[in-house]
Coordinates of N, CA, C and O in Angstrom, one line a residue:
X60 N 89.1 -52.2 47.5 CA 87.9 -51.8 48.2 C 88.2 -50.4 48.8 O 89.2 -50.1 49.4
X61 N 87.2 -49.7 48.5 CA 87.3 -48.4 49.0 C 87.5 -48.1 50.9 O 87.0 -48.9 51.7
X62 N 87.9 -47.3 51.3 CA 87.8 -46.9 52.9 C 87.1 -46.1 52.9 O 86.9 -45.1 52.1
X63 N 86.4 -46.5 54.5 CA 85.4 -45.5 54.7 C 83.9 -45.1 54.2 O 83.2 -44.2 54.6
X64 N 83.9 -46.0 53.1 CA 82.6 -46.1 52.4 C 81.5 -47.3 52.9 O 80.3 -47.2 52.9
X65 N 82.3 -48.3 53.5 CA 81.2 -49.1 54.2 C 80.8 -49.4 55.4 O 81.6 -49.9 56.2
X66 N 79.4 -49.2 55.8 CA 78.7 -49.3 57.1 C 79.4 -50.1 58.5 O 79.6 -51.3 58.4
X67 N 79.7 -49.7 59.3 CA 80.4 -50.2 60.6 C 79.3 -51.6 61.0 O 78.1 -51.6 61.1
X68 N 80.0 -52.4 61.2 CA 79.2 -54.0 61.9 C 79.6 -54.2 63.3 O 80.7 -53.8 63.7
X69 N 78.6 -54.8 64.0 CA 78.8 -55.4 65.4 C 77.9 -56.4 65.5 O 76.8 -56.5 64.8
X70 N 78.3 -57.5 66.5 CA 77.8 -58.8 67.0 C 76.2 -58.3 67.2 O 75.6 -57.5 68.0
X71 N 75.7 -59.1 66.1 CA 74.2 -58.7 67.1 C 73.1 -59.9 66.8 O 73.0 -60.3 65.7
X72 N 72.2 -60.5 68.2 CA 71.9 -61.5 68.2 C 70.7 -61.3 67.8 O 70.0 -60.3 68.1
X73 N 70.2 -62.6 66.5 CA 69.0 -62.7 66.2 C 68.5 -63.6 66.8 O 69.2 -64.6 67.2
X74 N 66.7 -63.4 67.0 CA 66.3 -64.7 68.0 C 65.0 -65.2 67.4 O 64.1 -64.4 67.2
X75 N 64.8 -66.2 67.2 CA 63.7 -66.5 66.0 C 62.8 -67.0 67.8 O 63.2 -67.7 68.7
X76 N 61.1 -65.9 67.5 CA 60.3 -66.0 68.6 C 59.3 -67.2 68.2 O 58.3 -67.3 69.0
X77 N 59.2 -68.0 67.0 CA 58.7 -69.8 67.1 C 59.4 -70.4 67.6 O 58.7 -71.3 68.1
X78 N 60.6 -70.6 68.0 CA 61.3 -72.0 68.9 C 62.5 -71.0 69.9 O 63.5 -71.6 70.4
X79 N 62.3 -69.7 70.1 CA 63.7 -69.5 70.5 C 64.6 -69.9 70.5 O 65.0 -70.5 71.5
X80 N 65.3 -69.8 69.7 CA 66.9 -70.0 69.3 C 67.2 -68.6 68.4 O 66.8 -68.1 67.3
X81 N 68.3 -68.4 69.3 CA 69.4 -67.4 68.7 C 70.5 -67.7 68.4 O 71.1 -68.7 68.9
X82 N 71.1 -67.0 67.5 CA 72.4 -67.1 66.7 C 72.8 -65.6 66.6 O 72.0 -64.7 66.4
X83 N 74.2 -65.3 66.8 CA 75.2 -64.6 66.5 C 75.7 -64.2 65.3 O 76.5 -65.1 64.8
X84 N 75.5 -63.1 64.7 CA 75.9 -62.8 63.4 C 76.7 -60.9 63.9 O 76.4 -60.1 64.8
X85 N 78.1 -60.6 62.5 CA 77.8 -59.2 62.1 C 77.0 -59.3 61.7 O 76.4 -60.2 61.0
X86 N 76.5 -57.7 62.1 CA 75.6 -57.2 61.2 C 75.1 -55.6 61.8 O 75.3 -55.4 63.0
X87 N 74.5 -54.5 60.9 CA 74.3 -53.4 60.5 C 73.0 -53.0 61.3 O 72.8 -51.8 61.5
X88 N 71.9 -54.0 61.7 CA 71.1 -53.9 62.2 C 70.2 -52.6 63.2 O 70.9 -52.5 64.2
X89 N 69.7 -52.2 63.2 CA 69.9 -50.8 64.0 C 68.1 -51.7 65.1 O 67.0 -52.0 64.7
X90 N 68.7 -51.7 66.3 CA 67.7 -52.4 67.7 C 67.6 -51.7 68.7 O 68.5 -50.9 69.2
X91 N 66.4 -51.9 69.2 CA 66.5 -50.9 70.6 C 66.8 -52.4 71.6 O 67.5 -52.1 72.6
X92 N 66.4 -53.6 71.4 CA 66.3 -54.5 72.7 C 68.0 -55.3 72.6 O 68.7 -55.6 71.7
X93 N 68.1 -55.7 74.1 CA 69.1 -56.4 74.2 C 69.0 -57.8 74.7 O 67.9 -58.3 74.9
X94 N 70.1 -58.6 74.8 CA 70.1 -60.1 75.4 C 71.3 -60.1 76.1 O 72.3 -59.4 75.8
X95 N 71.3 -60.9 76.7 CA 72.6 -61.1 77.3 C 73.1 -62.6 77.4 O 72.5 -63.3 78.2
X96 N 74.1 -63.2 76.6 CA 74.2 -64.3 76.4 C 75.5 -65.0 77.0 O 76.4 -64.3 76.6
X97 N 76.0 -66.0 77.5 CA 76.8 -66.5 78.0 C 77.9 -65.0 79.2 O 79.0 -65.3 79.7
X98 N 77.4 -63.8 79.5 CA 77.5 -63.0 80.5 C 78.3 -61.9 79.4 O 79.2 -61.1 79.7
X99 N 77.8 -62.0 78.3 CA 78.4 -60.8 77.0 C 76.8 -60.3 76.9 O 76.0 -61.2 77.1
X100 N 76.4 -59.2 76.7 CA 75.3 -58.3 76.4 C 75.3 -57.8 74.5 O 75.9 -57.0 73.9
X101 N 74.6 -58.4 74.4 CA 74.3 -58.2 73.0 C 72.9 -57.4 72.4 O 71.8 -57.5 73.0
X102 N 73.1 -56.6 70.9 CA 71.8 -55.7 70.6 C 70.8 -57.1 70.0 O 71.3 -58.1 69.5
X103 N 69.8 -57.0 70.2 CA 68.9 -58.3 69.8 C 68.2 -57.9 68.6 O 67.9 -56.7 68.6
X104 N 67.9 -58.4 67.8 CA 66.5 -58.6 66.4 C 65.6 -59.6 66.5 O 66.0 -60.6 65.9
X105 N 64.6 -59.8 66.9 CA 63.1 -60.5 67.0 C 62.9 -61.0 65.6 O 62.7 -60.0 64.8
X106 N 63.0 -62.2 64.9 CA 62.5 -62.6 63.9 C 60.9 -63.8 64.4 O 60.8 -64.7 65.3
X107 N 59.9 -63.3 63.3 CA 58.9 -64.2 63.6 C 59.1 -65.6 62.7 O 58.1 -66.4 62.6
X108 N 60.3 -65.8 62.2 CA 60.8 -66.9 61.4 C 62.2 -66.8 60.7 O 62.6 -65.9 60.0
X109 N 63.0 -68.4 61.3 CA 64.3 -68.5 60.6 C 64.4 -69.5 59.9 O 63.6 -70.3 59.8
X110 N 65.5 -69.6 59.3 CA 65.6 -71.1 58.8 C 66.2 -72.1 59.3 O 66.8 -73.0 58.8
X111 N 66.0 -71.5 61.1 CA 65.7 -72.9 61.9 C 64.3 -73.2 62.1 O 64.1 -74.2 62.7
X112 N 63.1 -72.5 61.8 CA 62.0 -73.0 62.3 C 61.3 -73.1 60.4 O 60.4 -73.9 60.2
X113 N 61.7 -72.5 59.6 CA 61.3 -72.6 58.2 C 60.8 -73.6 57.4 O 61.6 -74.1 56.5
X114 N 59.5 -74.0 57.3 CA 59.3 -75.4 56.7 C 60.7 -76.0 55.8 O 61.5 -77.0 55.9
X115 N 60.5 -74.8 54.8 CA 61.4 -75.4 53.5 C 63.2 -76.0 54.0 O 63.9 -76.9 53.4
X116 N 63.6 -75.1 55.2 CA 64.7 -75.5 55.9 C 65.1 -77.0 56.6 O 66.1 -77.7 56.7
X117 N 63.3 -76.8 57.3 CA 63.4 -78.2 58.2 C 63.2 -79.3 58.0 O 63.6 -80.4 58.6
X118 N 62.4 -79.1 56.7 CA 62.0 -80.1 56.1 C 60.5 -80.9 56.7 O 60.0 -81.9 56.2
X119 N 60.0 -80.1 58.0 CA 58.5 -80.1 58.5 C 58.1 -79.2 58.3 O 58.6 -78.1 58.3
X120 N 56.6 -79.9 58.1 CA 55.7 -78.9 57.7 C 54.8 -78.7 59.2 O 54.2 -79.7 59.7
X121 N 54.7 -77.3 59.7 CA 54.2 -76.9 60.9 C 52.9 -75.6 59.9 O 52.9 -74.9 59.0
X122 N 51.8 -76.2 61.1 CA 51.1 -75.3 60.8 C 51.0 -73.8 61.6 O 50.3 -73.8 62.7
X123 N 51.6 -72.8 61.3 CA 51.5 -71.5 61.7 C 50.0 -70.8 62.0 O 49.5 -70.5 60.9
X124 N 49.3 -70.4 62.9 CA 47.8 -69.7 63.3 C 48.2 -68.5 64.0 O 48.3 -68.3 65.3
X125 N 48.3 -67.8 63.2 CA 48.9 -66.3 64.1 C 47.4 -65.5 65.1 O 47.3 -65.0 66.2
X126 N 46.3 -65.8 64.0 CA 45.5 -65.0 64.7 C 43.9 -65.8 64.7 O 42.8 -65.3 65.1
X127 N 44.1 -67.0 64.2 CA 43.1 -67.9 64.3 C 42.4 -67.9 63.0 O 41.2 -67.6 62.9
X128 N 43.0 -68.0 62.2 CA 42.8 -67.7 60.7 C 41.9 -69.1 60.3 O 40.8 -69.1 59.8
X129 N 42.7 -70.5 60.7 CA 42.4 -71.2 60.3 C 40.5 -72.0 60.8 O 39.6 -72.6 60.3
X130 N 41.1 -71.3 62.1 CA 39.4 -71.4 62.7 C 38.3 -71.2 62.2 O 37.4 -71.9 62.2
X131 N 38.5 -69.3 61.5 CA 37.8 -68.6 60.7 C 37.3 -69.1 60.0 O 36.1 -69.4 59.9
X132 N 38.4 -69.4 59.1 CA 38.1 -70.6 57.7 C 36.6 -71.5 58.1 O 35.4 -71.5 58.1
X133 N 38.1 -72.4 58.6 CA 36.7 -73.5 59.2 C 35.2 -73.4 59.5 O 34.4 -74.3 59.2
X134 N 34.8 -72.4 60.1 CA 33.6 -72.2 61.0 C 32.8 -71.4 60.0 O 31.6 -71.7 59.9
X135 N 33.4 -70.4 59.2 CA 32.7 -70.0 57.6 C 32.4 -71.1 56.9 O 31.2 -71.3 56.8
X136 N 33.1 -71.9 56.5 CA 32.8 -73.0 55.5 C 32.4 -74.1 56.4 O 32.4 -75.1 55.6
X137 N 32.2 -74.5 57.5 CA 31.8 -75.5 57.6 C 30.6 -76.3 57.4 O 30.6 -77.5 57.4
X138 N 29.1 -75.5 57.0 CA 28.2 -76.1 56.5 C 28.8 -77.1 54.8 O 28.5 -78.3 54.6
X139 N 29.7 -76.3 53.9 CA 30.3 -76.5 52.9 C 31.1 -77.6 53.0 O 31.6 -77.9 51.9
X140 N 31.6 -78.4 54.2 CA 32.3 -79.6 54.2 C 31.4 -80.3 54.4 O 31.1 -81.0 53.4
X141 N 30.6 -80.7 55.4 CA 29.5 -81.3 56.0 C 28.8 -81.6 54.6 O 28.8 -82.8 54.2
X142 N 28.3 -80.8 53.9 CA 27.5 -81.1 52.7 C 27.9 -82.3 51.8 O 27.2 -83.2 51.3
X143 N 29.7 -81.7 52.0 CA 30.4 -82.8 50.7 C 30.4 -83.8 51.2 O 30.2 -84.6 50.4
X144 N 30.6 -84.2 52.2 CA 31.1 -85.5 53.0 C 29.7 -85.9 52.9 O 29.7 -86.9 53.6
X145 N 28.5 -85.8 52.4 CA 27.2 -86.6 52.7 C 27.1 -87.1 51.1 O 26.2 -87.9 50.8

């Protein structure tokens, strides 16, 4: 392996913002926010999903509504279910 050719690593915590939980990894990551965890201060990464909260991971299926998508749906088509069900 070459020297000096590959990118410098440090501890930096990712935090998945569906269930809060963080985990410690190297990594390259370039963050402006921090955490501070067991009284060590670490650079932080915001993930809006890990494969602790990941359906395919957890093996549950969670319904995600970021912006009320599903509502939309619904309330557009709702004459269109009402119909079928008669």
């Amino acid at each position: 392996m070459k020297q000096g050719i590959h990118p410098e690593t440090r501890l930096v915590a990712f935090t998945d913002m569906s269930n809060n939980e963080t985990f410690i990894v190297h990594s390259t990551a370039a963050t402006k926010d921090s955490v501070e965890i067991d009284g060590v201060t670490y650079p932080q990464v915001k993930l809006e999903i890990s494969s602790s909260s990941h359906p395919f991971y957890t093996g549950k299926v969670k319904l995600v509504d970021t912006a009320g998508r599903v509502d939309k749906f619904m309330n557009r088509y709702q004459k269109h279910f009402e119909n079928r069900q008669k």
